[in-house]
Every structure is written in C-alpha cells, then in structure tokens.
Amino acid sequence: MPLKDHPTPAPRPTSASASAPASASPSASDASTPAPAPRRSDATRTAILAAARERFAADGYERATIRAIAKDARIDPSMVMRYYGSKEGLFAAVLDVDLRMPDPAGLDPNDVGRVLVSHFLDLWEENDVLTAMLRVGVTNQAGAERMQGIFKDQITPVARRACPDPEQAPTRGALCASQLLGLALARYVLKFGPAVSLHREEIVAWLGPTVQRYLTAPHP
C-alpha cells in the first residue's frame, strides 16, 4: 500500500527569535515618561528682568550696575552678561514692552475713549512692568525716548482709525498718552491719595470722554 504524503512540519523558532519582544509594544518606561520641565533659563531671564526694572527705576541708568542687578536677582553677574551681553542690552530688554493694544479695525470710533482708558487700567492694574517702565522713563533720557517710541508706535494706529483727519493722528495720540501716563504717574507711582482712591468706573467716567475728545473732536 502506498504511503500517504505528510506535510513537512514548520520550523520551530530559535530561542533568540522566540524571546525577542515585539517592536510595536511600548515599554512601561516609555508610557510613564514625564513631561519636560520648564527651562531654567526662562526663570533666570524673568528674575534678571524683574531685578533690572527695579534697579533702573531706583538708581537710574548710569548708577545701576550689572553687579547690583545680579545680586538682586540672586545670580552670578556672568549670567546677566550671558543672556543680555551688556548693560545697554539689558536696558533695551527692560523697555521692550507690548501694550497689547486692541485691533484698530475692530474699534468703534465713537467709543474708543472709554475702551482705551479701560484697556490701560487693565495693563496698569495687572502688570507692574509698566509701572516700573514709567519710573525708569521719568528718571532717564534713554528710558523716556523708549517710552516715546512705544506709545507713538502703538497708540498712533488707534488714533488714525478714530480721528477725522489721519494727518492729525500723531498729535492726537500724544494727547491721549498725556492723559493715560498722567493717570498712571499720579495713581501708581506718586500715589496721590484722591487718584488712588478712585474706583475703576469713576476713572473711566472721568477720563474716557477726555480721551474721546482728543481723538474725535474737530481740530480747535
């Protein structure tokens, strides 16, 4: 009787192939890898800038030193130089401020005075960087020039949107700045009692119409 053919058995896996883990299976350590921590350099920069604002405001540009700023920030002076290169570079960084102005295209020209006063109250109340910058600006010529540039560049587009004659926008913007900075100086730097005690709604009610007039009233 002829023998029936039997299928050849499949080769058994070697010990190496049998023990190799599947490449698609993630390891337990991969699944539990923590998110990266914030960079230490960010915290260092923040500490340097905060100390520099206070030192420049208290001593002025000429008297403030890298060593004193580093001491206030509790770091080595070489770290200040590493991040900012020089006292001039640090001073420029201190005064690099974004006023976060509202988009001029979205403003109602008939309500822009109230909006601007409310916006700047938010900035002054929430961020002491602007107060420190104002203190620097009133004690140092370079600081004053930097503030002039910031307000000119960031307020003029709003004035141009609201005023009846775009050519008058720089003048009208400067008048607005005089009111907004005057309020900040009296309320947050010199701390005049009556100015400090005013409620937000009162400030907007008093100052909003004045800023509105500067922006939209006919040229006198």
PDB file of C-alpha atoms in Angstrom:
ATOM      1  CA  MET A   1       0.000   0.000   0.000  1.00  0.00           C
ATOM      2  CA  PRO A   2       1.473   3.357  -0.952  1.00  0.00           C
ATOM      3  CA  LEU A   3       2.261   5.684   1.884  1.00  0.00           C
ATOM      4  CA  LYS A   4       0.417   8.998   2.083  1.00  0.00           C
ATOM      5  CA  ASP A   5       2.476  12.174   1.937  1.00  0.00           C
ATOM      6  CA  HIS A   6       2.596  14.131   5.195  1.00  0.00           C
ATOM      7  CA  PRO A   7       3.137  17.923   5.226  1.00  0.00           C
ATOM      8  CA  THR A   8       6.568  18.997   6.307  1.00  0.00           C
ATOM      9  CA  PRO A   9       6.342  20.474   9.803  1.00  0.00           C
ATOM     10  CA  ALA A  10       7.096  24.222  10.093  1.00  0.00           C
ATOM     11  CA  PRO A  11      10.492  25.032  11.590  1.00  0.00           C
ATOM     12  CA  ARG A  12      10.450  25.755  15.278  1.00  0.00           C
ATOM     13  CA  PRO A  13      11.576  29.252  16.232  1.00  0.00           C
ATOM     14  CA  THR A  14      15.035  29.611  17.636  1.00  0.00           C
ATOM     15  CA  SER A  15      15.479  30.703  21.188  1.00  0.00           C
ATOM     16  CA  ALA A  16      16.585  34.178  20.033  1.00  0.00           C
ATOM     17  CA  SER A  17      13.506  34.794  17.884  1.00  0.00           C
ATOM     18  CA  ALA A  18      11.178  33.352  20.448  1.00  0.00           C
ATOM     19  CA  SER A  19      12.439  35.616  23.177  1.00  0.00           C
ATOM     20  CA  ALA A  20      12.613  38.882  21.139  1.00  0.00           C
ATOM     21  CA  PRO A  21       9.892  41.368  22.167  1.00  0.00           C
ATOM     22  CA  ALA A  22       7.501  42.780  19.591  1.00  0.00           C
ATOM     23  CA  SER A  23       8.808  46.062  18.252  1.00  0.00           C
ATOM     24  CA  ALA A  24       5.357  47.700  18.336  1.00  0.00           C
ATOM     25  CA  SER A  25       4.829  47.137  22.043  1.00  0.00           C
ATOM     26  CA  PRO A  26       5.717  50.254  24.073  1.00  0.00           C
ATOM     27  CA  SER A  27       7.754  49.752  27.187  1.00  0.00           C
ATOM     28  CA  ALA A  28       6.445  50.649  30.595  1.00  0.00           C
ATOM     29  CA  SER A  29       9.116  53.299  30.984  1.00  0.00           C
ATOM     30  CA  ASP A  30       8.031  54.999  27.725  1.00  0.00           C
ATOM     31  CA  ALA A  31       4.429  55.207  28.879  1.00  0.00           C
ATOM     32  CA  SER A  32       5.389  56.835  32.173  1.00  0.00           C
ATOM     33  CA  THR A  33       7.903  59.397  30.837  1.00  0.00           C
ATOM     34  CA  PRO A  34       7.092  62.748  32.495  1.00  0.00           C
ATOM     35  CA  ALA A  35       6.608  65.937  30.501  1.00  0.00           C
ATOM     36  CA  PRO A  36       9.721  68.105  30.221  1.00  0.00           C
ATOM     37  CA  ALA A  37      10.130  70.647  32.996  1.00  0.00           C
ATOM     38  CA  PRO A  38      10.172  74.379  32.198  1.00  0.00           C
ATOM     39  CA  ARG A  39      13.603  75.546  31.128  1.00  0.00           C
ATOM     40  CA  ARG A  40      15.696  77.012  33.884  1.00  0.00           C
ATOM     41  CA  SER A  41      16.841  79.746  31.533  1.00  0.00           C
ATOM     42  CA  ASP A  42      13.293  81.162  31.356  1.00  0.00           C
ATOM     43  CA  ALA A  43      13.154  81.559  35.134  1.00  0.00           C
ATOM     44  CA  THR A  44      16.607  83.133  35.138  1.00  0.00           C
ATOM     45  CA  ARG A  45      15.664  85.683  32.477  1.00  0.00           C
ATOM     46  CA  THR A  46      12.490  86.568  34.369  1.00  0.00           C
ATOM     47  CA  ALA A  47      14.443  87.124  37.581  1.00  0.00           C
ATOM     48  CA  ILE A  48      17.043  89.271  35.809  1.00  0.00           C
ATOM     49  CA  LEU A  49      14.437  91.486  34.123  1.00  0.00           C
ATOM     50  CA  ALA A  50      12.459  91.962  37.337  1.00  0.00           C
ATOM     51  CA  ALA A  51      15.586  92.962  39.251  1.00  0.00           C
ATOM     52  CA  ALA A  52      16.761  95.236  36.430  1.00  0.00           C
ATOM     53  CA  ARG A  53      13.452  97.113  36.245  1.00  0.00           C
ATOM     54  CA  GLU A  54      13.579  97.872  39.950  1.00  0.00           C
ATOM     55  CA  ARG A  55      17.252  98.813  39.915  1.00  0.00           C
ATOM     56  CA  PHE A  56      16.988 101.059  36.844  1.00  0.00           C
ATOM     57  CA  ALA A  57      13.923 102.738  38.307  1.00  0.00           C
ATOM     58  CA  ALA A  58      15.563 103.304  41.692  1.00  0.00           C
ATOM     59  CA  ASP A  59      19.088 104.257  40.602  1.00  0.00           C
ATOM     60  CA  GLY A  60      18.706 105.437  37.017  1.00  0.00           C
ATOM     61  CA  TYR A  61      20.626 104.027  34.091  1.00  0.00           C
ATOM     62  CA  GLU A  62      24.037 105.498  34.926  1.00  0.00           C
ATOM     63  CA  ARG A  63      24.179 104.401  38.570  1.00  0.00           C
ATOM     64  CA  ALA A  64      22.621 100.954  38.134  1.00  0.00           C
ATOM     65  CA  THR A  65      25.259  98.227  37.784  1.00  0.00           C
ATOM     66  CA  ILE A  66      25.237  94.689  36.477  1.00  0.00           C
ATOM     67  CA  ARG A  67      26.663  93.523  39.804  1.00  0.00           C
ATOM     68  CA  ALA A  68      23.825  95.130  41.783  1.00  0.00           C
ATOM     69  CA  ILE A  69      21.177  93.735  39.435  1.00  0.00           C
ATOM     70  CA  ALA A  70      22.701  90.251  39.664  1.00  0.00           C
ATOM     71  CA  LYS A  71      22.741  90.485  43.449  1.00  0.00           C
ATOM     72  CA  ASP A  72      19.069  91.458  43.485  1.00  0.00           C
ATOM     73  CA  ALA A  73      18.285  88.504  41.190  1.00  0.00           C
ATOM     74  CA  ARG A  74      20.466  86.186  43.330  1.00  0.00           C
ATOM     75  CA  ILE A  75      22.593  85.056  40.442  1.00  0.00           C
ATOM     76  CA  ASP A  76      26.178  85.494  39.296  1.00  0.00           C
ATOM     77  CA  PRO A  77      26.875  88.662  37.247  1.00  0.00           C
ATOM     78  CA  SER A  78      28.229  86.499  34.440  1.00  0.00           C
ATOM     79  CA  MET A  79      24.714  85.145  33.896  1.00  0.00           C
ATOM     80  CA  VAL A  80      23.408  88.651  33.186  1.00  0.00           C
ATOM     81  CA  MET A  81      26.129  89.145  30.605  1.00  0.00           C
ATOM     82  CA  ARG A  82      25.463  85.718  29.129  1.00  0.00           C
ATOM     83  CA  TYR A  83      21.796  86.483  28.443  1.00  0.00           C
ATOM     84  CA  TYR A  84      21.948  90.187  27.582  1.00  0.00           C
ATOM     85  CA  GLY A  85      25.526  90.922  26.590  1.00  0.00           C
ATOM     86  CA  SER A  86      25.831  94.331  28.237  1.00  0.00           C
ATOM     87  CA  LYS A  87      24.021  96.849  30.396  1.00  0.00           C
ATOM     88  CA  GLU A  88      22.753  98.506  27.221  1.00  0.00           C
ATOM     89  CA  GLY A  89      21.290  95.204  26.023  1.00  0.00           C
ATOM     90  CA  LEU A  90      19.633  94.593  29.377  1.00  0.00           C
ATOM     91  CA  PHE A  91      18.185  98.102  29.439  1.00  0.00           C
ATOM     92  CA  ALA A  92      16.714  97.605  25.964  1.00  0.00           C
ATOM     93  CA  ALA A  93      15.116  94.330  27.089  1.00  0.00           C
ATOM     94  CA  VAL A  94      13.626  96.009  30.168  1.00  0.00           C
ATOM     95  CA  LEU A  95      11.946  98.628  27.989  1.00  0.00           C
ATOM     96  CA  ASP A  96      10.703  96.197  25.329  1.00  0.00           C
ATOM     97  CA  VAL A  97       7.019  96.346  26.248  1.00  0.00           C
ATOM     98  CA  ASP A  98       3.951  95.364  24.253  1.00  0.00           C
ATOM     99  CA  LEU A  99       0.937  97.464  25.220  1.00  0.00           C
ATOM    100  CA  ARG A 100      -1.321  94.798  23.678  1.00  0.00           C
ATOM    101  CA  MET A 101      -3.453  97.452  22.046  1.00  0.00           C
ATOM    102  CA  PRO A 102      -6.863  96.422  20.696  1.00  0.00           C
ATOM    103  CA  ASP A 103      -7.115  95.931  16.951  1.00  0.00           C
ATOM    104  CA  PRO A 104      -7.930  99.360  15.478  1.00  0.00           C
ATOM    105  CA  ALA A 105     -10.117  97.767  12.802  1.00  0.00           C
ATOM    106  CA  GLY A 106     -12.447  96.394  15.473  1.00  0.00           C
ATOM    107  CA  LEU A 107     -12.913  99.652  17.377  1.00  0.00           C
ATOM    108  CA  ASP A 108     -15.999 101.831  17.285  1.00  0.00           C
ATOM    109  CA  PRO A 109     -14.670 105.382  16.747  1.00  0.00           C
ATOM    110  CA  ASN A 110     -17.482 106.705  18.949  1.00  0.00           C
ATOM    111  CA  ASP A 111     -16.454 104.520  21.908  1.00  0.00           C
ATOM    112  CA  VAL A 112     -12.680 104.448  21.573  1.00  0.00           C
ATOM    113  CA  GLY A 113     -12.013 106.782  24.519  1.00  0.00           C
ATOM    114  CA  ARG A 114     -13.731 104.516  27.010  1.00  0.00           C
ATOM    115  CA  VAL A 115     -12.090 101.427  25.502  1.00  0.00           C
ATOM    116  CA  LEU A 116      -8.593 102.914  25.731  1.00  0.00           C
ATOM    117  CA  VAL A 117      -8.961 104.024  29.336  1.00  0.00           C
ATOM    118  CA  SER A 118     -10.337 100.612  30.329  1.00  0.00           C
ATOM    119  CA  HIS A 119      -7.543  98.873  28.449  1.00  0.00           C
ATOM    120  CA  PHE A 120      -4.799 100.855  30.147  1.00  0.00           C
ATOM    121  CA  LEU A 121      -6.358 100.406  33.562  1.00  0.00           C
ATOM    122  CA  ASP A 122      -6.151  96.656  32.955  1.00  0.00           C
ATOM    123  CA  LEU A 123      -2.485  96.985  31.998  1.00  0.00           C
ATOM    124  CA  TRP A 124      -1.520  99.101  34.994  1.00  0.00           C
ATOM    125  CA  GLU A 125      -3.508  97.033  37.483  1.00  0.00           C
ATOM    126  CA  GLU A 126      -2.373  93.611  36.261  1.00  0.00           C
ATOM    127  CA  ASN A 127       1.246  94.226  35.321  1.00  0.00           C
ATOM    128  CA  ASP A 128       3.778  96.133  37.390  1.00  0.00           C
ATOM    129  CA  VAL A 129       6.194  96.044  34.450  1.00  0.00           C
ATOM    130  CA  LEU A 130       4.565  99.165  33.011  1.00  0.00           C
ATOM    131  CA  THR A 131       4.777 100.973  36.334  1.00  0.00           C
ATOM    132  CA  ALA A 132       8.475 100.144  36.574  1.00  0.00           C
ATOM    133  CA  MET A 133       8.965 101.278  32.979  1.00  0.00           C
ATOM    134  CA  LEU A 134       7.262 104.598  33.763  1.00  0.00           C
ATOM    135  CA  ARG A 135       9.556 105.105  36.739  1.00  0.00           C
ATOM    136  CA  VAL A 136      12.562 104.437  34.511  1.00  0.00           C
ATOM    137  CA  GLY A 137      11.201 106.810  31.888  1.00  0.00           C
ATOM    138  CA  VAL A 138      10.912 109.752  34.254  1.00  0.00           C
ATOM    139  CA  THR A 139      14.465 109.317  35.588  1.00  0.00           C
ATOM    140  CA  ASN A 140      16.438 108.517  32.433  1.00  0.00           C
ATOM    141  CA  GLN A 141      16.612 110.113  28.989  1.00  0.00           C
ATOM    142  CA  ALA A 142      17.032 106.799  27.179  1.00  0.00           C
ATOM    143  CA  GLY A 143      14.036 105.432  29.053  1.00  0.00           C
ATOM    144  CA  ALA A 144      11.989 108.474  28.141  1.00  0.00           C
ATOM    145  CA  GLU A 145      12.900 108.111  24.480  1.00  0.00           C
ATOM    146  CA  ARG A 146      11.997 104.425  24.546  1.00  0.00           C
ATOM    147  CA  MET A 147       8.602 105.168  26.070  1.00  0.00           C
ATOM    148  CA  GLN A 148       8.006 107.851  23.458  1.00  0.00           C
ATOM    149  CA  GLY A 149       8.637 105.285  20.739  1.00  0.00           C
ATOM    150  CA  ILE A 150       6.400 102.650  22.320  1.00  0.00           C
ATOM    151  CA  PHE A 151       3.434 104.965  22.723  1.00  0.00           C
ATOM    152  CA  LYS A 152       3.924 106.564  19.324  1.00  0.00           C
ATOM    153  CA  ASP A 153       4.118 103.224  17.516  1.00  0.00           C
ATOM    154  CA  GLN A 154       1.268 101.539  19.374  1.00  0.00           C
ATOM    155  CA  ILE A 155      -1.236 104.337  20.016  1.00  0.00           C
ATOM    156  CA  THR A 156      -0.972 106.212  16.722  1.00  0.00           C
ATOM    157  CA  PRO A 157      -2.700 103.435  14.692  1.00  0.00           C
ATOM    158  CA  VAL A 158      -5.689 103.665  17.056  1.00  0.00           C
ATOM    159  CA  ALA A 159      -5.733 107.459  16.750  1.00  0.00           C
ATOM    160  CA  ARG A 160      -5.548 107.201  12.976  1.00  0.00           C
ATOM    161  CA  ARG A 161      -8.567 104.904  12.982  1.00  0.00           C
ATOM    162  CA  ALA A 162     -10.672 107.256  15.139  1.00  0.00           C
ATOM    163  CA  CYS A 163      -9.695 110.803  14.238  1.00  0.00           C
ATOM    164  CA  PRO A 164     -11.343 112.742  11.385  1.00  0.00           C
ATOM    165  CA  ASP A 165      -8.015 113.663   9.785  1.00  0.00           C
ATOM    166  CA  PRO A 166      -5.323 110.929   9.669  1.00  0.00           C
ATOM    167  CA  GLU A 167      -2.590 113.567   9.444  1.00  0.00           C
ATOM    168  CA  GLN A 168      -3.525 114.660  12.968  1.00  0.00           C
ATOM    169  CA  ALA A 169      -3.136 111.135  14.362  1.00  0.00           C
ATOM    170  CA  PRO A 170       0.349 111.660  15.895  1.00  0.00           C
ATOM    171  CA  THR A 171      -0.749 114.799  17.749  1.00  0.00           C
ATOM    172  CA  ARG A 172      -3.991 113.264  18.946  1.00  0.00           C
ATOM    173  CA  GLY A 173      -2.186 110.102  20.011  1.00  0.00           C
ATOM    174  CA  ALA A 174       0.293 112.174  22.027  1.00  0.00           C
ATOM    175  CA  LEU A 175      -2.565 113.959  23.776  1.00  0.00           C
ATOM    176  CA  CYS A 176      -4.109 110.597  24.674  1.00  0.00           C
ATOM    177  CA  ALA A 177      -0.763 109.412  26.035  1.00  0.00           C
ATOM    178  CA  SER A 178      -0.536 112.547  28.183  1.00  0.00           C
ATOM    179  CA  GLN A 179      -3.773 111.595  29.913  1.00  0.00           C
ATOM    180  CA  LEU A 180      -3.040 107.886  30.253  1.00  0.00           C
ATOM    181  CA  LEU A 181       0.516 108.368  31.502  1.00  0.00           C
ATOM    182  CA  GLY A 182      -0.550 111.223  33.764  1.00  0.00           C
ATOM    183  CA  LEU A 183      -3.093 108.955  35.408  1.00  0.00           C
ATOM    184  CA  ALA A 184      -0.529 106.194  35.835  1.00  0.00           C
ATOM    185  CA  LEU A 185       2.023 108.580  37.337  1.00  0.00           C
ATOM    186  CA  ALA A 186      -0.458 110.016  39.835  1.00  0.00           C
ATOM    187  CA  ARG A 187      -2.116 106.724  40.758  1.00  0.00           C
ATOM    188  CA  TYR A 188       0.677 104.111  40.641  1.00  0.00           C
ATOM    189  CA  VAL A 189       3.987 105.971  41.022  1.00  0.00           C
ATOM    190  CA  LEU A 190       3.390 109.130  43.069  1.00  0.00           C
ATOM    191  CA  LYS A 191       0.290 107.567  44.646  1.00  0.00           C
ATOM    192  CA  PHE A 192      -1.742 110.732  45.116  1.00  0.00           C
ATOM    193  CA  GLY A 193      -4.450 109.826  47.615  1.00  0.00           C
ATOM    194  CA  PRO A 194      -7.501 111.008  45.647  1.00  0.00           C
ATOM    195  CA  ALA A 195      -6.203 109.333  42.475  1.00  0.00           C
ATOM    196  CA  VAL A 196      -5.546 106.064  44.299  1.00  0.00           C
ATOM    197  CA  SER A 197      -8.982 106.056  45.949  1.00  0.00           C
ATOM    198  CA  LEU A 198     -10.906 106.433  42.692  1.00  0.00           C
ATOM    199  CA  HIS A 199     -12.831 103.348  41.636  1.00  0.00           C
ATOM    200  CA  ARG A 200     -12.267 101.960  38.171  1.00  0.00           C
ATOM    201  CA  GLU A 201     -15.728 103.031  36.977  1.00  0.00           C
ATOM    202  CA  GLU A 202     -15.080 106.572  38.163  1.00  0.00           C
ATOM    203  CA  ILE A 203     -11.778 106.763  36.296  1.00  0.00           C
ATOM    204  CA  VAL A 204     -13.374 105.542  33.086  1.00  0.00           C
ATOM    205  CA  ALA A 205     -16.239 108.008  33.518  1.00  0.00           C
ATOM    206  CA  TRP A 206     -13.875 110.931  34.100  1.00  0.00           C
ATOM    207  CA  LEU A 207     -11.121 110.133  31.643  1.00  0.00           C
ATOM    208  CA  GLY A 208     -12.981 108.329  28.851  1.00  0.00           C
ATOM    209  CA  PRO A 209     -14.728 111.445  27.480  1.00  0.00           C
ATOM    210  CA  THR A 210     -11.464 113.420  27.588  1.00  0.00           C
ATOM    211  CA  VAL A 211      -9.581 110.798  25.576  1.00  0.00           C
ATOM    212  CA  GLN A 212     -12.560 110.545  23.228  1.00  0.00           C
ATOM    213  CA  ARG A 213     -12.473 114.298  22.657  1.00  0.00           C
ATOM    214  CA  TYR A 214      -8.764 114.219  21.888  1.00  0.00           C
ATOM    215  CA  LEU A 215      -9.378 111.567  19.261  1.00  0.00           C
ATOM    216  CA  THR A 216     -12.588 112.600  17.547  1.00  0.00           C
ATOM    217  CA  ALA A 217     -13.367 116.273  18.258  1.00  0.00           C
ATOM    218  CA  PRO A 218     -12.846 118.801  15.440  1.00  0.00           C
ATOM    219  CA  HIS A 219      -9.485 120.465  15.369  1.00  0.00           C
ATOM    220  CA  PRO A 220      -9.701 123.647  17.517  1.00  0.00           C
TER     221      PRO A 220
END
